[in-house]
Short mmCIF file of N, CA and C in Angstrom, two decimals:
data_model
loop_
_atom_site.label_atom_id
_atom_site.label_comp_id
_atom_site.label_asym_id
_atom_site.label_seq_id
_atom_site.Cartn_x
_atom_site.Cartn_y
_atom_site.Cartn_z
N ASP A 461 6.75 29.90 102.72
CA ASP A 461 6.65 28.80 103.59
C ASP A 461 7.65 27.70 103.23
N ILE A 462 7.91 27.43 101.88
CA ILE A 462 8.79 26.46 101.68
C ILE A 462 10.26 26.70 102.11
N PRO A 463 10.77 27.86 101.93
CA PRO A 463 12.18 28.06 102.40
C PRO A 463 12.22 27.97 103.99
N LEU A 464 11.17 28.43 104.61
CA LEU A 464 11.02 28.31 106.07
C LEU A 464 11.07 26.85 106.51
N ALA A 465 10.18 26.00 105.99
CA ALA A 465 10.11 24.72 106.12
C ALA A 465 11.43 23.91 105.96
N GLN A 466 12.15 24.28 104.81
CA GLN A 466 13.55 23.70 104.68
C GLN A 466 14.45 23.97 105.83
N VAL A 467 14.44 25.15 106.32
CA VAL A 467 15.15 25.62 107.58
C VAL A 467 14.86 24.78 108.74
N LEU A 468 13.60 24.62 108.95
CA LEU A 468 13.01 24.01 110.22
C LEU A 468 13.23 22.48 110.05
N LEU A 469 13.22 21.95 108.83
CA LEU A 469 13.65 20.47 108.62
C LEU A 469 15.10 20.17 108.52
N SER A 470 15.92 21.22 108.51
CA SER A 470 17.33 21.08 108.29
C SER A 470 17.93 20.44 109.61
N PRO A 471 19.25 19.94 109.61
CA PRO A 471 19.72 19.29 110.75
C PRO A 471 20.03 20.37 111.81
N VAL A 472 20.00 21.66 111.54
CA VAL A 472 20.31 22.76 112.41
C VAL A 472 19.14 22.86 113.46
N PHE A 473 17.90 22.67 113.10
CA PHE A 473 16.81 22.76 114.04
C PHE A 473 16.04 21.41 114.24
N GLY A 474 16.11 20.57 113.23
CA GLY A 474 15.73 19.26 113.39
C GLY A 474 14.34 18.86 113.72
N PHE A 475 13.48 19.77 113.02
CA PHE A 475 11.94 19.49 113.02
C PHE A 475 11.67 18.21 112.13
N SER A 476 10.69 17.43 112.52
CA SER A 476 10.29 16.47 111.67
C SER A 476 9.01 16.89 110.82
N ASN A 477 8.73 16.09 109.78
CA ASN A 477 7.49 16.35 109.07
C ASN A 477 6.25 16.35 109.83
N ASP A 478 6.14 15.39 110.74
CA ASP A 478 5.02 15.32 111.71
C ASP A 478 4.94 16.57 112.51
N GLU A 479 6.06 17.01 113.12
CA GLU A 479 6.00 18.15 114.08
C GLU A 479 5.60 19.37 113.18
N LEU A 480 6.19 19.66 111.93
CA LEU A 480 5.59 20.65 111.21
C LEU A 480 4.02 20.62 110.88
N ALA A 481 3.62 19.45 110.66
CA ALA A 481 2.16 19.26 110.54
C ALA A 481 1.35 19.68 111.74
N ARG A 482 1.89 19.29 112.84
CA ARG A 482 1.21 19.82 114.17
C ARG A 482 1.24 21.12 114.44
N ILE A 483 2.31 21.82 113.87
CA ILE A 483 2.33 23.35 114.09
C ILE A 483 1.50 23.99 113.16
N LYS A 484 1.57 23.54 111.85
CA LYS A 484 0.85 24.17 110.80
C LYS A 484 -0.61 24.06 111.00
N GLY A 485 -1.17 22.92 111.43
CA GLY A 485 -2.50 22.66 111.78
C GLY A 485 -3.59 23.13 110.56
N HIS A 486 -4.07 24.33 110.77
CA HIS A 486 -4.86 24.78 109.86
C HIS A 486 -4.13 25.62 108.71
N SER A 487 -4.93 26.22 107.99
CA SER A 487 -4.29 26.99 106.85
C SER A 487 -3.77 28.30 107.41
N GLY A 488 -2.80 28.88 106.70
CA GLY A 488 -2.11 30.05 107.21
C GLY A 488 -0.68 29.96 106.92
N ARG A 489 0.04 31.16 107.05
CA ARG A 489 1.46 31.02 106.78
C ARG A 489 2.23 30.37 107.95
N LEU A 490 3.18 29.55 107.69
CA LEU A 490 3.93 28.81 108.61
C LEU A 490 4.54 29.63 109.75
N TYR A 491 4.98 30.80 109.36
CA TYR A 491 5.75 31.65 110.30
C TYR A 491 4.54 32.07 111.44
N ASP A 492 3.41 32.57 110.87
CA ASP A 492 2.31 32.86 111.75
C ASP A 492 1.82 31.76 112.66
N MET A 493 1.96 30.52 112.21
CA MET A 493 1.51 29.26 112.94
C MET A 493 2.64 29.02 114.01
N LEU A 494 3.87 29.24 113.64
CA LEU A 494 5.03 29.21 114.72
C LEU A 494 4.75 30.09 115.86
N ASN A 495 4.35 31.36 115.57
CA ASN A 495 4.16 32.28 116.60
C ASN A 495 2.89 31.87 117.50
N ARG A 496 1.77 31.47 116.88
CA ARG A 496 0.71 31.12 117.50
C ARG A 496 1.07 29.84 118.33
N TYR A 497 1.89 28.92 117.77
CA TYR A 497 2.09 27.64 118.67
C TYR A 497 2.96 28.10 119.83
N GLU A 498 3.80 29.00 119.66
CA GLU A 498 4.66 29.47 120.79
C GLU A 498 3.77 30.06 122.06
N LYS A 499 2.76 30.71 121.63
CA LYS A 499 1.81 31.23 122.61
C LYS A 499 0.82 30.32 123.20
N GLN A 500 0.36 29.30 122.37
CA GLN A 500 -0.82 28.50 122.80
C GLN A 500 -0.31 27.00 123.22
N ALA A 501 0.81 26.52 122.78
CA ALA A 501 1.07 25.13 123.01
C ALA A 501 1.63 25.02 124.45
N ASP A 502 1.43 23.75 124.92
CA ASP A 502 2.00 23.43 126.16
C ASP A 502 2.89 22.09 126.30
N ASP A 503 3.05 21.51 125.05
CA ASP A 503 3.82 20.31 125.13
C ASP A 503 5.39 20.62 125.10
N GLY A 504 6.21 19.85 125.71
CA GLY A 504 7.52 20.26 125.96
C GLY A 504 8.51 20.26 124.92
N ASP A 505 8.85 19.23 124.18
CA ASP A 505 9.96 19.09 123.32
C ASP A 505 9.58 19.87 122.02
N LEU A 506 8.55 19.86 121.49
CA LEU A 506 8.24 20.71 120.23
C LEU A 506 8.18 22.13 120.50
N LEU A 507 7.57 22.40 121.67
CA LEU A 507 7.58 23.88 122.07
C LEU A 507 9.00 24.43 122.34
N GLU A 508 9.81 23.67 122.81
CA GLU A 508 11.30 24.13 123.10
C GLU A 508 11.92 24.29 121.67
N LYS A 509 11.58 23.42 120.67
CA LYS A 509 12.19 23.63 119.45
C LYS A 509 11.79 25.04 118.71
N VAL A 510 10.34 25.08 118.95
CA VAL A 510 9.81 26.25 118.33
C VAL A 510 10.33 27.63 119.00
N ILE A 511 10.40 27.59 120.31
CA ILE A 511 10.96 28.77 120.92
C ILE A 511 12.34 28.90 120.66
N ARG A 512 13.26 27.99 120.61
CA ARG A 512 14.75 28.14 120.14
C ARG A 512 14.73 28.75 118.73
N PHE A 513 14.11 28.14 117.75
CA PHE A 513 14.08 28.67 116.51
C PHE A 513 13.61 30.17 116.45
N LEU A 514 12.43 30.58 117.02
CA LEU A 514 11.87 32.00 116.97
C LEU A 514 12.88 32.89 117.82
N GLU A 515 13.43 32.45 118.88
CA GLU A 515 14.42 33.35 119.48
C GLU A 515 15.67 33.70 118.49
N LEU A 516 16.11 32.65 117.87
CA LEU A 516 17.25 32.83 117.00
C LEU A 516 16.81 33.72 115.90
N TYR A 517 15.64 33.43 115.22
CA TYR A 517 15.09 34.22 114.16
C TYR A 517 15.04 35.61 114.49
N ARG A 518 14.38 35.97 115.58
CA ARG A 518 14.25 37.45 116.11
C ARG A 518 15.53 38.00 116.39
N TYR A 519 16.51 37.32 116.96
CA TYR A 519 17.84 37.77 117.09
C TYR A 519 18.62 38.19 115.85
N PHE A 520 18.38 37.37 114.81
CA PHE A 520 19.11 37.69 113.52
C PHE A 520 18.44 38.81 112.84
N ARG A 521 17.15 38.95 112.97
CA ARG A 521 16.36 40.06 112.37
C ARG A 521 16.95 41.28 112.92
N GLN A 522 17.13 41.32 114.25
CA GLN A 522 17.78 42.53 114.88
C GLN A 522 19.06 42.86 114.40
N ARG A 523 19.98 41.72 114.33
CA ARG A 523 21.25 42.04 113.94
C ARG A 523 21.55 42.32 112.54
N LYS A 524 20.55 42.05 111.61
CA LYS A 524 20.64 42.34 110.27
C LYS A 524 20.77 43.81 110.02
N ARG A 525 20.15 44.54 110.99
CA ARG A 525 20.13 46.00 110.92
C ARG A 525 21.56 46.78 110.91
N TYR A 526 22.35 45.96 111.77
CA TYR A 526 23.60 46.61 112.15
C TYR A 526 24.69 46.03 111.35
N LEU A 527 24.58 44.77 110.92
CA LEU A 527 25.82 43.99 110.39
C LEU A 527 25.79 43.96 108.96
N ALA A 528 26.83 43.85 108.16
CA ALA A 528 27.01 43.73 106.70
C ALA A 528 26.62 42.25 106.58
N VAL A 529 26.17 42.00 105.33
CA VAL A 529 25.66 40.67 105.01
C VAL A 529 26.71 39.50 105.38
N SER A 530 27.94 39.82 104.97
CA SER A 530 29.02 38.69 105.37
C SER A 530 29.05 38.47 106.89
N GLU A 531 29.00 39.46 107.65
CA GLU A 531 29.09 39.40 109.08
C GLU A 531 27.94 38.69 109.70
N LEU A 532 26.67 38.94 109.07
CA LEU A 532 25.51 38.22 109.47
C LEU A 532 25.61 36.84 109.19
N ILE A 533 26.11 36.55 107.98
CA ILE A 533 26.28 35.04 107.68
C ILE A 533 27.35 34.33 108.60
N GLN A 534 28.35 35.07 108.92
CA GLN A 534 29.39 34.41 109.90
C GLN A 534 28.72 34.24 111.28
N GLU A 535 27.89 35.22 111.69
CA GLU A 535 27.23 34.94 112.93
C GLU A 535 26.23 33.89 112.90
N ILE A 536 25.54 33.81 111.79
CA ILE A 536 24.55 32.62 111.68
C ILE A 536 25.30 31.34 111.80
N TYR A 537 26.37 31.12 111.09
CA TYR A 537 27.29 29.92 111.21
C TYR A 537 27.70 29.69 112.67
N ARG A 538 28.10 30.70 113.28
CA ARG A 538 28.55 30.55 114.66
C ARG A 538 27.55 30.24 115.57
N GLU A 539 26.48 31.01 115.64
CA GLU A 539 25.38 30.83 116.65
C GLU A 539 24.56 29.58 116.47
N THR A 540 24.44 29.08 115.27
CA THR A 540 23.76 27.87 115.05
C THR A 540 24.63 26.53 115.01
N GLY A 541 25.90 26.72 115.08
CA GLY A 541 26.79 25.67 114.91
C GLY A 541 26.80 25.03 113.48
N LEU A 542 26.44 25.76 112.57
CA LEU A 542 26.19 25.14 111.20
C LEU A 542 27.50 24.41 110.66
N TYR A 543 28.75 25.05 110.87
CA TYR A 543 29.74 24.40 110.29
C TYR A 543 30.01 23.01 110.93
N ASN A 544 29.91 22.85 112.19
CA ASN A 544 30.02 21.52 112.84
C ASN A 544 28.88 20.45 112.27
N ILE A 545 27.76 21.03 112.17
CA ILE A 545 26.60 20.09 111.73
C ILE A 545 26.86 19.81 110.34
N ILE A 546 27.19 20.69 109.49
CA ILE A 546 27.40 20.39 108.02
C ILE A 546 28.66 19.45 107.90
N ALA A 547 29.65 19.65 108.62
CA ALA A 547 30.93 18.92 108.52
C ALA A 547 30.68 17.51 108.81
N ALA A 548 29.57 17.22 109.71
CA ALA A 548 29.40 15.79 110.23
C ALA A 548 28.42 15.05 109.12
N LEU A 549 27.91 15.77 108.24
CA LEU A 549 27.15 15.09 107.25
C LEU A 549 28.02 14.46 106.09
N PRO A 550 27.37 13.51 105.36
CA PRO A 550 28.10 13.04 104.15
C PRO A 550 28.58 14.07 103.30
N ALA A 551 29.79 13.87 102.64
CA ALA A 551 30.40 14.97 101.85
C ALA A 551 30.64 16.30 102.68
N GLY A 552 30.87 16.21 103.94
CA GLY A 552 30.89 17.29 104.83
C GLY A 552 31.90 18.33 104.40
N GLU A 553 33.12 17.88 104.10
CA GLU A 553 34.20 18.81 103.69
C GLU A 553 33.65 19.65 102.41
N GLN A 554 33.11 19.06 101.34
CA GLN A 554 32.54 19.89 100.26
C GLN A 554 31.47 20.82 100.72
N ARG A 555 30.62 20.37 101.45
CA ARG A 555 29.46 21.31 102.10
C ARG A 555 30.10 22.39 102.77
N VAL A 556 31.05 22.23 103.63
CA VAL A 556 31.66 23.33 104.44
C VAL A 556 32.25 24.47 103.39
N ALA A 557 32.98 23.70 102.46
CA ALA A 557 33.72 24.58 101.36
C ALA A 557 32.49 25.37 100.71
N ASN A 558 31.39 24.89 100.57
CA ASN A 558 30.37 25.53 99.79
C ASN A 558 29.81 26.87 100.65
N LEU A 559 29.80 26.48 102.03
CA LEU A 559 29.33 27.59 102.97
C LEU A 559 30.36 28.70 103.04
N GLU A 560 31.70 28.30 102.88
CA GLU A 560 32.78 29.36 102.88
C GLU A 560 32.70 30.13 101.48
N TYR A 561 32.22 29.45 100.53
CA TYR A 561 32.15 30.06 99.18
C TYR A 561 31.04 31.15 99.24
N LEU A 562 29.84 30.72 99.90
CA LEU A 562 28.83 31.74 100.00
C LEU A 562 29.24 32.86 100.77
N LEU A 563 30.05 32.66 101.98
CA LEU A 563 30.54 33.85 102.64
C LEU A 563 31.48 34.61 101.85
N ARG A 564 32.30 34.10 101.01
CA ARG A 564 33.09 34.88 100.06
C ARG A 564 32.28 35.70 99.15
N GLN A 565 31.24 35.12 98.55
CA GLN A 565 30.32 35.88 97.70
C GLN A 565 29.72 37.02 98.36
N ALA A 566 29.30 36.90 99.69
CA ALA A 566 28.76 37.99 100.36
C ALA A 566 29.78 39.01 100.59
N GLN A 567 30.97 38.64 100.90
CA GLN A 567 32.14 39.65 101.07
C GLN A 567 32.43 40.34 99.80
N ASN A 568 32.26 39.71 98.66
CA ASN A 568 32.39 40.37 97.38
C ASN A 568 31.39 41.31 97.06
N TYR A 569 30.09 40.85 97.44
CA TYR A 569 28.90 41.69 97.36
C TYR A 569 29.05 43.11 97.97
N ALA A 570 29.78 42.97 99.25
CA ALA A 570 29.85 44.04 100.06
C ALA A 570 30.69 45.13 99.34
N ALA A 571 31.58 44.79 98.44
CA ALA A 571 32.37 45.58 97.73
C ALA A 571 31.62 46.40 96.60
N THR A 572 30.54 45.96 96.30
CA THR A 572 29.63 46.63 95.28
C THR A 572 28.92 47.82 95.88
N SER A 573 28.24 48.54 95.06
CA SER A 573 27.51 49.60 95.50
C SER A 573 26.22 49.30 96.20
N TYR A 574 25.72 47.94 96.19
CA TYR A 574 24.58 47.49 96.76
C TYR A 574 24.90 47.11 98.11
N HIS A 575 23.91 47.22 99.11
CA HIS A 575 24.12 46.89 100.48
C HIS A 575 22.86 46.28 101.07
N GLY A 576 22.95 45.57 102.09
CA GLY A 576 21.73 44.96 102.76
C GLY A 576 21.52 43.54 102.36
N LEU A 577 20.81 42.89 103.30
CA LEU A 577 20.30 41.51 103.06
C LEU A 577 19.40 41.32 102.03
N PHE A 578 18.37 42.19 101.98
CA PHE A 578 17.48 42.00 100.84
C PHE A 578 18.02 42.19 99.46
N GLN A 579 18.95 43.06 99.35
CA GLN A 579 19.63 43.25 98.03
C GLN A 579 20.40 41.98 97.65
N PHE A 580 21.14 41.59 98.72
CA PHE A 580 22.03 40.29 98.38
C PHE A 580 21.04 39.01 98.17
N ILE A 581 19.97 38.86 98.76
CA ILE A 581 19.08 37.86 98.33
C ILE A 581 18.55 38.03 97.01
N ARG A 582 18.20 39.15 96.48
CA ARG A 582 17.77 39.56 95.16
C ARG A 582 18.91 39.24 94.18
N TYR A 583 20.18 39.57 94.57
CA TYR A 583 21.39 39.39 93.71
C TYR A 583 21.48 37.84 93.57
N VAL A 584 21.41 37.01 94.55
CA VAL A 584 21.56 35.63 94.36
C VAL A 584 20.27 34.96 93.64
N GLU A 585 19.12 35.46 93.77
CA GLU A 585 18.01 35.19 92.95
C GLU A 585 18.11 35.33 91.54
N LYS A 586 18.71 36.57 91.15
CA LYS A 586 18.97 36.89 89.85
C LYS A 586 19.93 36.12 89.25
N LEU A 587 20.95 35.73 89.95
CA LEU A 587 22.02 34.77 89.51
C LEU A 587 21.24 33.46 89.11
N ASN A 588 20.36 33.00 90.17
CA ASN A 588 19.76 31.70 89.90
C ASN A 588 18.73 31.79 88.73
N ASP A 589 18.05 32.91 88.58
CA ASP A 589 17.22 33.09 87.54
C ASP A 589 17.80 33.11 86.10
N ASN A 590 19.06 33.66 86.18
CA ASN A 590 19.79 33.70 84.90
C ASN A 590 20.72 32.33 84.76
N GLU A 591 20.44 31.36 85.63
CA GLU A 591 20.96 30.09 85.62
C GLU A 591 22.58 30.21 85.60
N VAL A 592 23.16 31.04 86.43
CA VAL A 592 24.55 31.28 86.58
C VAL A 592 24.91 30.25 87.57
N ASP A 593 25.80 29.30 87.20
CA ASP A 593 26.25 28.21 87.95
C ASP A 593 27.65 28.31 88.31
N PHE A 594 27.92 28.64 89.65
CA PHE A 594 29.20 28.80 90.11
C PHE A 594 30.06 27.52 90.37
N GLY A 595 29.28 26.38 90.34
CA GLY A 595 29.62 24.96 90.62
C GLY A 595 29.76 24.81 92.02
N GLU A 596 30.76 23.81 92.44
CA GLU A 596 30.88 23.59 93.87
C GLU A 596 32.25 24.30 94.20
N ALA A 597 32.40 24.90 95.48
CA ALA A 597 33.59 25.27 96.00
C ALA A 597 34.74 24.24 95.96
N ALA A 598 35.83 24.65 95.71
CA ALA A 598 37.08 23.77 95.84
C ALA A 598 37.33 23.47 97.21
N THR A 599 37.66 22.08 97.57
CA THR A 599 38.04 21.85 98.84
C THR A 599 39.53 22.01 99.10
N ALA A 600 39.87 22.03 100.35
CA ALA A 600 41.25 22.22 100.75
C ALA A 600 42.26 21.25 99.94
N ASP A 601 41.91 20.03 99.90
CA ASP A 601 42.80 19.02 99.33
C ASP A 601 42.50 18.67 97.80
N ALA A 602 41.97 19.69 97.13
CA ALA A 602 41.66 19.46 95.84
C ALA A 602 42.95 19.26 94.92
N GLY A 603 44.08 19.70 95.42
CA GLY A 603 45.30 19.63 94.70
C GLY A 603 45.95 18.29 94.85
N ASN A 604 45.52 17.47 96.00
CA ASN A 604 46.04 16.27 96.16
C ASN A 604 44.94 15.22 95.93
N ALA A 605 44.41 15.18 94.76
CA ALA A 605 43.42 14.24 94.30
C ALA A 605 43.38 13.77 93.00
N VAL A 606 42.83 12.77 92.67
CA VAL A 606 42.69 12.30 91.23
C VAL A 606 41.41 12.97 90.66
N LYS A 607 41.62 13.60 89.54
CA LYS A 607 40.46 14.14 88.79
C LYS A 607 40.20 13.48 87.62
N ILE A 608 39.03 13.03 87.36
CA ILE A 608 38.59 12.29 86.21
C ILE A 608 37.73 13.39 85.47
N MET A 609 38.13 13.67 84.24
CA MET A 609 37.45 14.55 83.45
C MET A 609 37.69 14.39 81.90
N THR A 610 36.93 14.90 81.19
CA THR A 610 37.09 14.89 79.67
C THR A 610 38.30 15.58 79.21
N ILE A 611 38.80 15.22 78.14
CA ILE A 611 39.84 16.00 77.53
C ILE A 611 39.47 17.41 77.37
N HIS A 612 38.34 17.57 76.80
CA HIS A 612 37.77 18.90 76.63
C HIS A 612 37.75 19.78 77.90
N LYS A 613 37.25 19.21 78.95
CA LYS A 613 37.06 19.89 80.17
C LYS A 613 38.53 20.23 80.76
N SER A 614 39.49 19.57 80.54
CA SER A 614 40.66 19.67 81.25
C SER A 614 41.49 20.81 80.60
N LYS A 615 41.05 21.26 79.56
CA LYS A 615 41.58 22.53 79.01
C LYS A 615 43.12 22.46 78.62
N GLY A 616 43.63 21.40 78.44
CA GLY A 616 44.99 21.25 77.91
C GLY A 616 46.10 20.92 78.91
N LEU A 617 47.21 21.62 78.88
CA LEU A 617 48.41 21.15 79.67
C LEU A 617 48.52 21.75 80.99
N GLU A 618 47.38 21.70 81.84
CA GLU A 618 47.44 22.41 83.12
C GLU A 618 47.91 21.37 84.21
N PHE A 619 47.84 20.17 83.92
CA PHE A 619 48.07 19.03 84.93
C PHE A 619 49.67 18.57 84.73
N PRO A 620 50.36 18.22 85.72
CA PRO A 620 51.74 17.71 85.49
C PRO A 620 51.71 16.22 84.98
N VAL A 621 50.75 15.40 85.41
CA VAL A 621 50.57 13.96 84.91
C VAL A 621 49.10 13.94 84.54
N VAL A 622 49.08 13.22 83.17
CA VAL A 622 47.80 13.04 82.62
C VAL A 622 47.69 11.52 82.18
N LEU A 623 46.72 10.89 82.52
CA LEU A 623 46.56 9.46 82.07
C LEU A 623 45.39 9.45 81.11
N ILE A 624 45.55 8.80 79.99
CA ILE A 624 44.67 8.71 79.01
C ILE A 624 44.35 7.34 78.75
N PRO A 625 43.29 6.69 79.28
CA PRO A 625 43.03 5.26 79.19
C PRO A 625 42.47 4.84 77.78
N ALA A 626 42.55 3.71 77.52
CA ALA A 626 41.82 3.16 76.23
C ALA A 626 42.38 3.83 74.93
N CYS A 627 43.65 4.15 74.87
CA CYS A 627 44.09 4.81 73.76
C CYS A 627 44.30 3.86 72.52
N GLY A 628 44.43 2.58 72.75
CA GLY A 628 44.44 1.56 71.83
C GLY A 628 43.17 1.28 71.06
N LYS A 629 42.08 1.94 71.55
CA LYS A 629 40.76 1.63 70.90
C LYS A 629 40.54 2.61 69.83
N GLN A 630 39.67 2.43 68.80
CA GLN A 630 39.34 3.33 67.80
C GLN A 630 38.51 4.40 68.36
N PHE A 631 38.84 5.70 68.01
CA PHE A 631 38.00 6.83 68.40
C PHE A 631 36.59 6.75 67.75
N ASN A 632 35.72 7.37 68.46
CA ASN A 632 34.31 7.24 67.91
C ASN A 632 34.22 8.38 66.85
N GLN A 633 33.89 7.97 65.56
CA GLN A 633 34.09 8.78 64.44
C GLN A 633 32.49 9.59 64.37
#
């Protein structure tokens, strides 16, 4: 329920907490409650949101059978308008770079002996369980920027210009 709720609350679908509470109503799985709401509700705006989500969800479930994971991700980006939505958010350029990084990881995954969405999700979960951190994707203008980092992280002489402030102070012993 939590990942589904996150998707529904995202800017892509735009549900509010109150709307999710109205859908959820009683105990049960959120997905089951969405299907029940689609069949029984008669209010306009919320019902339209539920129908839109369920139509896209069912469409992508069908498509996953025929598409490689990277192709499915591209189609999700395209059909939901995710690139434009994410780009309009604060730090949008970095967020879009992260989306592209996920797509590259899916393309790299396709080169392995594993295939399918389920195996890709397990692969990502294992990376997460093992606390593998790939960091954030580099943005297009990363080369034309000021980077502030420790001397240890800079790894030496890789930058053409390095400024080291406060050299006149005593080093911490």
